[in-house]
Coordinates of C-alpha atoms in Angstrom, one line a residue:
M1 CA -1.0 -61.2 -30.3
R2 CA 2.4 -60.2 -31.6
E3 CA 3.5 -62.2 -34.7
K4 CA 7.0 -63.5 -35.0
G5 CA 9.4 -61.0 -36.5
D6 CA 7.1 -58.1 -35.6
L7 CA 9.4 -55.4 -34.0
K8 CA 6.6 -52.9 -33.4
P9 CA 5.8 -52.2 -29.7
S10 CA 2.8 -53.8 -28.1
I11 CA -0.2 -51.9 -26.9
K12 CA 0.9 -52.3 -23.4
Q13 CA 4.4 -50.9 -24.1
S14 CA 3.0 -48.1 -26.2
M15 CA 0.5 -47.2 -23.4
V16 CA 3.1 -47.2 -20.7
K17 CA 5.5 -45.2 -22.8
M18 CA 2.8 -42.6 -23.8
I19 CA 1.5 -42.2 -20.3
F20 CA 5.0 -41.7 -19.0
L21 CA 5.9 -39.2 -21.7
Y22 CA 2.7 -37.3 -22.1
V23 CA 1.1 -37.7 -18.7
L24 CA 3.6 -38.4 -15.9
V25 CA 6.5 -36.2 -17.1
P26 CA 4.3 -33.1 -17.8
L27 CA 2.5 -33.7 -14.5
F28 CA 5.8 -33.9 -12.7
V29 CA 7.0 -30.7 -14.4
M30 CA 3.7 -28.9 -13.5
L31 CA 4.0 -30.1 -10.0
A32 CA 7.6 -28.8 -9.8
V33 CA 6.4 -25.4 -11.3
L34 CA 3.5 -25.4 -8.8
C35 CA 5.9 -26.1 -6.0
F36 CA 8.1 -23.2 -7.0
L37 CA 5.1 -20.9 -7.5
L38 CA 3.6 -21.8 -4.2
Y39 CA 6.8 -21.2 -2.4
R40 CA 7.3 -17.9 -4.1
T41 CA 3.7 -16.8 -3.5
S42 CA 3.9 -17.8 0.2
Y43 CA 7.3 -16.1 0.5
K44 CA 6.0 -13.0 -1.2
S45 CA 2.8 -12.9 0.9
T46 CA 4.8 -13.3 4.1
A47 CA 7.2 -10.6 3.1
E48 CA 4.4 -8.3 2.1
A49 CA 2.6 -9.0 5.4
F50 CA 5.7 -8.1 7.3
Q51 CA 6.3 -5.1 5.1
M52 CA 2.7 -3.9 5.7
M53 CA 3.1 -4.2 9.5
F54 CA 6.4 -2.4 9.3
D55 CA 4.9 0.4 7.2
Q56 CA 2.0 0.7 9.7
N57 CA 4.5 1.0 12.5
L58 CA 6.5 3.6 10.5
K59 CA 3.4 5.6 10.1
G60 CA 2.7 5.5 13.8
I61 CA 6.3 6.6 14.5
D62 CA 6.1 9.5 12.0
D63 CA 2.8 10.6 13.5
A64 CA 4.3 10.6 17.0
I65 CA 7.3 12.5 15.8
L66 CA 5.1 15.0 13.9
Q67 CA 3.0 15.6 17.0
S68 CA 6.1 15.9 19.2
N69 CA 7.6 18.4 16.7
Y70 CA 4.4 20.4 16.8
A71 CA 4.3 20.4 20.6
S72 CA 7.9 21.7 20.8
S73 CA 7.5 24.2 17.9
A74 CA 4.4 25.6 19.7
M75 CA 6.9 26.9 22.3
I76 CA 8.6 28.8 19.5
V77 CA 5.5 30.0 17.5
Y78 CA 3.0 31.0 20.2
S79 CA 3.7 34.5 21.4
E80 CA 2.3 33.6 24.9
S81 CA 4.9 30.9 25.3
N82 CA 7.6 33.3 24.2
D83 CA 6.4 35.9 26.7
F84 CA 6.6 33.3 29.6
L85 CA 10.1 32.5 28.7
R86 CA 11.2 36.1 28.4
N87 CA 9.5 37.0 31.7
Y88 CA 11.6 34.2 33.3
Y89 CA 14.8 36.1 32.6
K90 CA 13.2 39.5 33.5
A91 CA 12.1 38.3 37.0
E92 CA 13.6 40.5 39.7
D93 CA 13.2 38.3 42.7
E94 CA 12.6 34.7 43.7
Y95 CA 8.9 35.1 44.2
E96 CA 8.5 36.4 40.6
T97 CA 10.7 33.6 39.3
D98 CA 8.6 31.0 41.1
R99 CA 5.4 32.5 39.7
I100 CA 6.6 32.5 36.1
T101 CA 8.1 29.0 36.5
G102 CA 4.6 27.8 37.6
Q103 CA 3.1 29.4 34.5
I104 CA 5.6 27.6 32.3
A105 CA 4.9 24.4 34.1
N106 CA 1.2 24.8 33.5
M107 CA 1.8 25.5 29.9
L108 CA 3.9 22.3 29.6
A109 CA 1.2 20.3 31.4
N110 CA -1.3 21.5 28.8
Y111 CA 1.0 20.6 25.9
N112 CA 1.6 17.2 27.4
A113 CA -2.1 16.5 27.8
T114 CA -3.4 17.8 24.5
M115 CA -0.6 17.1 22.1
L116 CA 1.5 14.3 23.6
G117 CA -1.0 12.4 25.7
S118 CA -2.0 9.9 23.0
F119 CA 1.4 8.3 23.1
Q120 CA 2.5 9.3 26.7
G121 CA 5.1 11.7 25.5
E122 CA 6.5 14.5 27.8
L123 CA 7.8 18.0 27.1
I124 CA 10.2 19.9 29.4
V125 CA 12.2 23.1 29.0
V126 CA 15.8 23.7 29.9
M127 CA 16.5 27.4 30.5
N128 CA 19.8 29.1 29.6
D129 CA 20.8 29.2 33.2
G130 CA 20.5 25.4 33.5
Y131 CA 17.1 25.4 35.3
V132 CA 15.0 22.4 34.2
I133 CA 11.2 23.0 34.2
N134 CA 8.6 20.2 33.7
S135 CA 4.9 20.0 34.4
A136 CA 5.4 18.5 37.9
K137 CA 8.6 19.8 39.5
H138 CA 11.7 21.9 38.7
R139 CA 15.4 21.6 39.4
R140 CA 18.7 23.0 38.4
L141 CA 21.4 21.1 36.6
V142 CA 24.5 20.1 38.5
A143 CA 26.8 20.4 35.5
E144 CA 27.2 23.4 33.3
L145 CA 25.3 23.2 30.0
E146 CA 28.4 23.9 28.0
D147 CA 30.0 20.8 29.4
L148 CA 27.3 18.5 28.0
S149 CA 28.1 17.0 24.6
W150 CA 24.4 16.8 23.5
Y151 CA 23.9 20.5 24.5
R152 CA 26.7 21.5 22.1
E153 CA 25.3 19.5 19.3
M154 CA 21.8 20.8 20.0
E155 CA 23.1 24.4 19.8
K156 CA 24.5 23.6 16.4
N157 CA 21.2 22.3 15.1
G158 CA 19.3 25.3 16.4
Q159 CA 15.5 24.9 15.8
Y160 CA 16.0 21.5 14.1
P161 CA 15.5 18.6 16.5
Y162 CA 18.6 16.8 17.7
W163 CA 18.2 13.2 19.0
D164 CA 20.4 11.8 21.8
K165 CA 19.8 9.1 24.5
D166 CA 21.8 11.1 27.1
M167 CA 19.1 13.8 27.2
N168 CA 16.9 11.3 29.1
D169 CA 18.8 12.0 32.3
L170 CA 17.0 15.4 32.5
F171 CA 13.6 13.7 32.8
D172 CA 12.2 11.9 35.9
Y173 CA 13.3 8.3 36.1
D174 CA 10.6 5.9 34.9
P175 CA 11.2 2.1 35.5
V176 CA 8.3 1.1 33.3
Y177 CA 9.3 2.6 29.9
S178 CA 12.5 3.3 28.0
Y179 CA 12.5 6.5 26.0
V180 CA 13.8 8.2 22.9
V181 CA 14.6 11.9 23.4
F182 CA 15.2 14.9 21.1
G183 CA 15.8 18.6 21.8
R184 CA 15.7 21.9 19.9
A185 CA 16.5 25.5 20.6
L186 CA 13.7 27.9 21.3
V187 CA 14.9 30.6 19.0
R188 CA 12.9 32.9 16.8
Y189 CA 13.9 35.3 14.0
Q190 CA 17.6 34.6 14.5
T191 CA 17.5 35.9 18.1
L192 CA 19.3 34.3 21.0
P193 CA 17.6 31.1 22.3
L194 CA 15.1 31.6 25.1
G195 CA 15.8 28.0 26.2
Y196 CA 15.7 24.5 24.9
A197 CA 12.6 22.2 24.5
L198 CA 13.2 18.5 25.2
V199 CA 10.7 15.8 24.3
R200 CA 10.8 12.2 25.2
I201 CA 8.6 9.4 23.7
P202 CA 8.2 5.9 25.1
V203 CA 9.9 3.3 22.9
E204 CA 7.1 0.9 23.6
N205 CA 4.6 3.4 22.0
L206 CA 6.8 3.8 19.0
F207 CA 7.5 0.2 18.2
R208 CA 4.0 -1.2 18.4
F209 CA 4.3 -4.8 17.2
R210 CA 1.4 -6.5 15.5
E211 CA -0.1 -9.8 16.7
D212 CA 1.9 -11.9 14.4
S213 CA 4.3 -13.9 16.5
G214 CA 7.0 -14.0 13.8
F215 CA 7.1 -10.1 13.8
Q216 CA 7.3 -10.0 17.5
K217 CA 10.4 -12.2 17.5
G218 CA 12.3 -9.5 15.5
V219 CA 13.8 -6.2 16.7
M220 CA 13.0 -2.7 15.7
A221 CA 15.6 0.0 16.1
M222 CA 15.9 3.8 15.4
F223 CA 19.2 5.3 14.3
S224 CA 20.2 9.0 13.9
E225 CA 21.4 10.5 10.8
D226 CA 25.0 10.0 11.9
G227 CA 24.5 6.3 12.7
R228 CA 23.9 6.5 16.5
L229 CA 21.5 3.9 18.0
L230 CA 18.7 5.9 19.6
A231 CA 16.3 3.2 20.6
C232 CA 16.0 -0.6 20.3
S233 CA 13.2 -2.9 21.2
D234 CA 13.8 -6.0 23.3
S235 CA 14.8 -9.1 21.3
T236 CA 17.1 -12.1 21.2
I237 CA 19.1 -10.3 18.5
S238 CA 22.0 -8.4 19.9
E239 CA 22.6 -4.7 19.4
E240 CA 25.9 -5.5 17.7
D241 CA 24.1 -7.4 15.0
V242 CA 21.6 -4.6 14.7
R243 CA 24.3 -2.0 14.2
S244 CA 26.1 -4.2 11.7
L245 CA 23.0 -4.7 9.6
Y246 CA 22.2 -1.0 9.7
A247 CA 25.7 -0.3 8.4
Q248 CA 25.2 -2.8 5.6
W249 CA 21.9 -1.3 4.7
Q250 CA 23.5 2.2 4.5
E251 CA 26.0 0.8 2.1
D252 CA 23.7 -1.0 -0.4
G253 CA 20.5 1.0 0.2
H254 CA 18.0 -1.9 -0.3
R255 CA 14.7 -1.2 1.5
E256 CA 14.3 -4.9 2.4
G257 CA 16.0 -8.2 1.8
H258 CA 18.1 -11.0 3.2
Y259 CA 21.3 -10.3 5.0
G260 CA 22.8 -13.7 5.9
K261 CA 20.5 -15.4 8.3
F262 CA 18.6 -12.2 9.0
Y263 CA 15.9 -10.4 7.1
L264 CA 16.0 -6.6 7.1
M265 CA 13.4 -3.9 6.5
A266 CA 14.5 -0.3 6.7
S267 CA 13.2 3.1 5.9
D268 CA 14.0 6.8 6.5
L269 CA 11.4 8.6 8.5
I270 CA 9.4 11.5 7.0
Y271 CA 9.4 14.0 9.9
S272 CA 13.0 13.5 11.1
R273 CA 16.4 12.6 9.8
N274 CA 16.3 9.3 11.6
A275 CA 15.9 5.9 10.1
V276 CA 14.0 2.8 11.5
I277 CA 15.0 -0.8 10.7
Y278 CA 13.4 -4.1 11.5
V279 CA 15.6 -7.2 11.9
G280 CA 14.2 -10.7 12.1
N281 CA 15.5 -14.2 11.9
A282 CA 14.8 -15.2 8.2
H283 CA 14.2 -18.9 9.0
E284 CA 11.6 -18.1 11.7
M285 CA 9.9 -15.4 9.5
F286 CA 9.5 -17.7 6.5
A287 CA 9.1 -21.0 8.3
H288 CA 5.6 -21.4 6.9
S289 CA 6.9 -21.0 3.3
E290 CA 9.6 -23.5 3.9
Q291 CA 7.1 -26.0 5.3
I292 CA 4.9 -25.6 2.2
L293 CA 8.0 -26.3 0.0
I294 CA 8.8 -29.5 2.0
Y295 CA 5.2 -30.7 1.9
V296 CA 4.9 -30.1 -1.9
L297 CA 8.1 -32.0 -2.5
V298 CA 7.0 -35.0 -0.4
F299 CA 3.7 -34.9 -2.2
M300 CA 5.4 -34.9 -5.6
I301 CA 7.6 -37.9 -4.8
A302 CA 4.7 -39.9 -3.3
S303 CA 2.4 -39.0 -6.2
S304 CA 5.0 -40.1 -8.8
L305 CA 5.5 -43.5 -7.1
I306 CA 1.7 -44.0 -6.8
L307 CA 1.1 -42.9 -10.4
T308 CA 3.8 -45.2 -11.7
G309 CA 2.2 -48.2 -10.0
V310 CA -1.3 -47.2 -11.2
V311 CA 0.0 -46.8 -14.8
M312 CA 1.4 -50.4 -14.8
F313 CA -1.8 -51.8 -13.3
V314 CA -4.1 -49.9 -15.7
S315 CA -2.1 -50.8 -18.7
Q316 CA -2.3 -54.5 -17.9
Y317 CA -6.0 -54.3 -17.1
I318 CA -6.9 -52.4 -20.3
T319 CA -4.7 -54.1 -22.8
R320 CA -5.9 -57.6 -22.1
P321 CA -9.5 -57.1 -23.4
I322 CA -8.3 -54.8 -26.1
L323 CA -6.0 -57.6 -27.4
S324 CA -9.0 -60.0 -27.4
L325 CA -11.0 -57.4 -29.3
S326 CA -8.2 -56.8 -31.8
E327 CA -8.3 -60.5 -32.8
R328 CA -12.0 -60.3 -33.6
V329 CA -11.5 -57.0 -35.4
Q330 CA -9.2 -58.8 -37.9
K331 CA -12.3 -60.8 -39.1
I332 CA -14.1 -57.7 -40.4
G333 CA -13.1 -58.6 -43.9
E334 CA -14.9 -61.9 -43.7
N335 CA -18.2 -60.0 -43.8
Q336 CA -19.4 -61.8 -40.7
P337 CA -20.4 -59.0 -38.2
E338 CA -21.6 -61.5 -35.7
L339 CA -18.0 -62.5 -35.2
L340 CA -17.3 -59.0 -33.8
K341 CA -19.6 -59.7 -30.9
L342 CA -17.7 -60.4 -27.7
E343 CA -18.2 -63.6 -25.8
E344 CA -21.1 -63.6 -23.3
N345 CA -20.4 -61.7 -20.1
Y346 CA -16.8 -60.8 -21.4
F347 CA -17.6 -57.2 -22.3
Q348 CA -20.8 -56.8 -20.4
E349 CA -19.7 -53.2 -19.5
T350 CA -19.6 -52.3 -23.2
R351 CA -23.2 -53.5 -23.7
M352 CA -24.2 -51.7 -20.5
L353 CA -22.5 -48.6 -21.7
E354 CA -24.4 -48.8 -25.0
N355 CA -27.7 -49.1 -23.1
R356 CA -26.8 -46.4 -20.8
M357 CA -25.9 -44.1 -23.7
V358 CA -29.4 -44.6 -25.1
E359 CA -30.9 -43.8 -21.8
A360 CA -28.5 -40.8 -21.3
Q361 CA -29.6 -39.5 -24.7
K362 CA -33.2 -39.6 -23.7
R363 CA -32.5 -38.0 -20.4
I364 CA -30.5 -35.3 -22.1
E365 CA -33.4 -34.5 -24.5
H366 CA -35.7 -34.4 -21.4
L367 CA -33.3 -32.1 -19.5
L368 CA -32.9 -29.8 -22.6
E369 CA -36.7 -29.5 -22.7
E370 CA -36.8 -28.7 -19.0
V371 CA -34.0 -26.1 -19.4
R372 CA -35.9 -24.4 -22.2
T373 CA -39.1 -24.4 -20.1
E374 CA -37.1 -23.0 -17.1
T375 CA -35.4 -20.4 -19.2
E376 CA -38.8 -19.2 -20.5
M377 CA -40.2 -19.1 -17.0
K378 CA -37.1 -17.1 -15.7
E379 CA -37.4 -14.7 -18.6
K380 CA -41.1 -14.2 -17.8
A381 CA -40.3 -13.7 -14.1
R382 CA -37.6 -11.2 -14.9
F383 CA -40.0 -9.3 -17.2
E384 CA -42.6 -9.3 -14.5
A385 CA -40.0 -8.1 -11.9
L386 CA -39.0 -5.2 -14.2
K387 CA -42.6 -4.2 -14.7
A388 CA -43.1 -4.3 -10.9
Q389 CA -40.2 -1.9 -10.1
I390 CA -41.1 1.6 -9.1
N391 CA -38.8 4.3 -10.2
P392 CA -37.9 6.6 -7.3
H393 CA -38.3 9.6 -9.6
F394 CA -41.9 8.4 -10.3
L395 CA -42.5 8.2 -6.6
F396 CA -41.1 11.7 -5.9
N397 CA -43.1 13.2 -8.8
T398 CA -46.3 11.4 -7.6
L399 CA -45.7 12.7 -4.1
N400 CA -45.2 16.3 -5.4
A401 CA -48.4 16.0 -7.4
I402 CA -50.4 15.0 -4.3
R403 CA -48.8 17.8 -2.4
W404 CA -49.9 20.4 -5.0
K405 CA -53.4 19.0 -5.1
V406 CA -53.6 19.3 -1.3
E407 CA -52.2 22.9 -1.4
L408 CA -54.8 23.8 -4.0
K409 CA -57.5 22.6 -1.6
G410 CA -56.0 24.8 1.2
D411 CA -54.7 22.1 3.5
K412 CA -51.3 23.6 4.2
E413 CA -50.4 21.4 7.1
V414 CA -50.8 18.2 5.0
A415 CA -49.0 19.8 2.1
D416 CA -46.0 20.8 4.4
A417 CA -46.0 17.2 5.8
L418 CA -45.9 15.8 2.3
S419 CA -43.1 18.2 1.3
A420 CA -41.1 17.2 4.4
L421 CA -41.7 13.5 3.5
G422 CA -40.4 14.2 0.0
V423 CA -37.2 15.7 1.5
L424 CA -36.7 12.6 3.7
L425 CA -37.3 10.1 0.9
G426 CA -34.9 12.0 -1.4
E427 CA -32.2 11.9 1.3
T428 CA -32.9 8.1 1.9
Y429 CA -32.5 7.2 -1.8
R430 CA -29.5 9.4 -2.3
N431 CA -26.4 7.4 -1.5
D432 CA -23.5 9.3 -3.0
N433 CA -21.2 10.0 -0.1
E434 CA -20.9 8.9 3.5
A435 CA -20.8 12.5 4.7
E436 CA -22.7 15.7 4.0
R437 CA -22.7 19.3 5.0
I438 CA -24.1 20.2 8.4
S439 CA -26.5 22.6 6.8
D440 CA -27.9 19.9 4.6
A441 CA -28.2 17.6 7.6
L442 CA -30.2 20.3 9.4
D443 CA -32.5 20.7 6.4
V444 CA -33.3 16.9 6.5
L445 CA -33.7 17.1 10.3
D446 CA -36.1 20.0 9.9
A447 CA -38.2 17.9 7.5
Y448 CA -38.2 15.0 10.0
V449 CA -39.3 17.3 12.9
K450 CA -42.2 18.7 10.8
I451 CA -43.4 15.1 10.2
M452 CA -43.1 14.2 13.9
Q453 CA -44.9 17.3 14.9
V454 CA -47.8 16.3 12.7
R455 CA -47.9 13.1 14.7
F456 CA -47.4 14.6 18.2
G457 CA -49.0 18.0 17.6
E458 CA -47.9 21.1 19.5
K459 CA -47.1 19.2 22.7
I460 CA -43.5 18.9 21.6
Q461 CA -41.4 21.9 20.6
F462 CA -38.1 21.7 18.8
F463 CA -35.4 24.5 18.9
C464 CA -32.2 24.5 16.9
S465 CA -29.2 26.8 17.7
V466 CA -26.4 25.9 15.3
P467 CA -24.3 28.8 14.1
E468 CA -24.5 29.4 10.3
Q469 CA -20.7 29.2 9.9
L470 CA -20.8 25.6 11.1
G471 CA -23.1 24.6 8.1
R472 CA -20.1 24.3 5.7
Y473 CA -18.5 21.5 7.8
Q474 CA -18.9 17.8 7.1
I475 CA -21.0 15.4 9.2
P476 CA -21.8 11.7 8.5
R477 CA -25.2 11.2 7.0
F478 CA -28.1 10.3 9.2
C479 CA -26.4 11.2 12.5
L480 CA -28.7 13.9 13.8
Q481 CA -32.1 12.3 13.0
P482 CA -31.7 9.2 15.3
L483 CA -30.9 11.5 18.2
V484 CA -34.0 13.6 17.7
E485 CA -36.0 10.5 17.0
N486 CA -34.9 9.0 20.3
S487 CA -36.2 12.1 22.1
F488 CA -39.5 12.0 20.3
I489 CA -40.2 8.2 20.6
H490 CA -38.6 7.2 23.8
G491 CA -38.3 10.4 25.9
L492 CA -41.3 12.6 25.1
S493 CA -44.0 10.3 23.7
H494 CA -45.9 10.5 27.0
T495 CA -45.1 14.2 27.8
E496 CA -47.7 16.9 27.5
C497 CA -45.2 19.8 27.2
G498 CA -42.0 18.5 25.6
I499 CA -39.0 20.5 24.5
I500 CA -36.1 19.3 22.4
A501 CA -33.1 21.6 21.8
L502 CA -30.1 21.2 19.5
R503 CA -27.0 23.4 20.0
G504 CA -23.8 23.4 18.0
E505 CA -20.5 25.0 18.7
R506 CA -16.8 24.9 17.6
V507 CA -14.5 23.5 20.3
G508 CA -10.9 23.7 19.3
E509 CA -10.4 21.5 16.2
D510 CA -13.7 19.8 16.7
I511 CA -17.4 20.5 16.4
V512 CA -19.8 19.5 19.2
L513 CA -23.5 19.2 18.7
T514 CA -25.5 18.8 21.9
L515 CA -29.1 17.7 22.1
V516 CA -31.2 18.0 25.3
D517 CA -34.8 17.2 26.1
N518 CA -37.1 17.4 29.2
G519 CA -38.4 13.9 28.8
S520 CA -38.2 10.8 31.0
G521 CA -34.4 10.6 30.9
L522 CA -32.3 7.5 31.5
Q523 CA -34.4 6.4 34.6
G524 CA -31.5 4.6 36.2
K525 CA -30.4 2.7 33.1
V526 CA -26.7 2.5 32.2
P527 CA -26.1 3.9 28.7
V528 CA -24.1 1.6 26.4
L529 CA -22.9 3.0 23.1
N530 CA -20.5 0.3 22.0
E531 CA -23.0 -2.6 21.8
E532 CA -23.7 -4.5 18.6
K533 CA -26.0 -3.0 16.1
S534 CA -29.5 -2.8 17.5
S535 CA -32.3 -4.8 15.9
D536 CA -34.7 -1.9 16.4
K537 CA -35.6 -0.7 12.9
R538 CA -38.1 1.9 14.0
G539 CA -38.0 5.2 12.2
I540 CA -37.3 6.5 8.7
N541 CA -33.9 4.8 8.3
G542 CA -33.6 2.2 11.2
I543 CA -30.3 3.6 12.4
G544 CA -29.9 3.4 16.2
I545 CA -27.8 5.6 18.5
S546 CA -25.2 2.9 19.0
N547 CA -24.9 2.6 15.3
V548 CA -24.3 6.3 14.9
H549 CA -21.6 6.2 17.6
Q550 CA -19.8 3.2 15.9
R551 CA -20.0 4.9 12.5
I552 CA -18.4 8.1 13.8
Q553 CA -15.6 6.2 15.5
A554 CA -15.0 4.1 12.4
M555 CA -14.7 7.3 10.3
Y556 CA -12.7 9.5 12.6
G557 CA -11.2 7.4 15.5
N558 CA -12.0 6.6 19.1
G559 CA -11.7 10.2 20.2
Y560 CA -15.0 11.0 18.5
G561 CA -18.6 9.8 18.7
L562 CA -21.4 10.2 21.1
S563 CA -21.3 10.8 24.9
I564 CA -24.3 10.6 27.2
D565 CA -24.4 12.8 30.2
S566 CA -25.7 10.5 32.9
D567 CA -25.5 13.2 35.6
V568 CA -28.5 15.1 34.2
E569 CA -31.3 14.9 36.8
V570 CA -34.1 15.8 34.5
G571 CA -34.5 14.9 30.9
F572 CA -31.8 13.5 28.6
K573 CA -28.6 15.1 27.2
I574 CA -26.3 13.6 24.5
S575 CA -23.4 15.2 22.7
L576 CA -22.0 14.4 19.2
R577 CA -18.3 15.2 18.6
I578 CA -16.8 15.2 15.1
P579 CA -13.6 16.8 13.7
A580 CA -14.1 20.1 12.0
I581 CA -13.6 19.1 8.3
K582 CA -14.7 21.3 5.5
E583 CA -16.4 20.0 2.4
D584 CA -13.4 20.7 0.2
D585 CA -10.9 18.7 2.4
T586 CA -9.4 15.7 0.6
D587 CA -8.2 12.4 1.9
E588 CA -4.6 13.5 1.7
G589 CA -5.4 16.7 3.6
A590 CA -7.8 15.3 6.1
D591 CA -5.9 16.8 8.9
R592 CA -6.7 20.3 7.6
R593 CA -9.3 21.9 9.9
G594 CA -11.1 25.1 9.0

């Protein structure tokens, strides 16, 4: 108890003061810092997510423009295209003109299908006499070319693409899509233009929004170098606001940031002089971050009030027995230790705590002994596991030793089988790269065929016709063996005279490997290549055909993979299509084809 005239604070006052100063205040500060960090982290994560989606969309736009530039430049570079255009002006009668016009139309249809089909683009040609040729129909312009403003600007640009929305009038009307259009002169070696190539690209295929609903509420727009609005996606944001924000971005040059109530992301395109911007409502974009800030603030206020009440209650609850104990501690000097004992049942928890500490000490000693025993057992088990491991090199060396012993005894067939098995095991343990040379894959396949022929004998023959020049190109590992294994196991296992043939050829920018056999075939079954990974683990590596198809598509895109010819009446036919990529191609130059 406090004596009269004692100005020192009581235990209760000191406890409340210390808890407030050293617990609640630091806790409140940490919560405030945490609130700020959570908001900044959430804001930054949201901004990065939007920026990532914007960058992905930019890459798609650049790819579409690059492909469109390539399609239009092909009209300039390819001599056959130039010959068609020159022959148009040399035509002496209407019949000759119609024939050459048809040739140009067929050429345009080929370009549209092979180069622009992935994003539904379209290429047309405007001749110098105002005759418009596309892949479907042809017509003559009503107005003179010199009277059209975009034509005059396109003449100034020459071979360099000029973008203008008014060019869309030359294409067939399409109510489904809106388009962005550019044109360029078909001129070579500083000669007079042979005509003008115009390309239109659907805006919907350029501005491909991600699934995020906040991103979809914004608007993407493309502007020309001189500030003309070329295309704009549908949105609640007006074109006037989009033009104004684009002008502000041109002034300050920031790639992203807040502009009033809007959030802007912008970038210049790589393959054109155009720029693309994304404008979204900042409040809607960062609503999640603002909600987090509100929730944390509410939590801070509620926690502070609750903690204050808890501190008052705990201080009262703790100080009362402490004051009683302090009165007894004062009697230590009387050399009567029995007076230090609390009253019966008053500090029963203290006596229980003392008993529990003794019990805890015994349990700790017991647990330490168990830990030591368990550690020794684990170390022994680890040592035994290390001793049980078989080094792959030891396995290969042993296999080679057996093969040499067999060869010395004159059993060449078994020796060859062991040699082939060694090749397969070496390829299985090797896990350096996802892809390998086709020549290496054929060596492994040859080893596999030798082993299977040991099993099936001479009733199954294998023929390989892959040109030597294809051997330097890359192919995913373990792609050919599952196809041949399928023919051996499922198609020819019950055939007395089976034939398997593998043929390889270069088709444009791709390589196609086709495997056929004279086995039982599909037998009315519908082939499914996009199913989940099969549980069938039969064979040297347990890789199924559907797994091969999915791996190829994951590496190169949906345009590649396996295709089964279900029209074959006898046997089975499957083709593998991969891009022609040489071994020295890098990730940055993956589009380079030999």
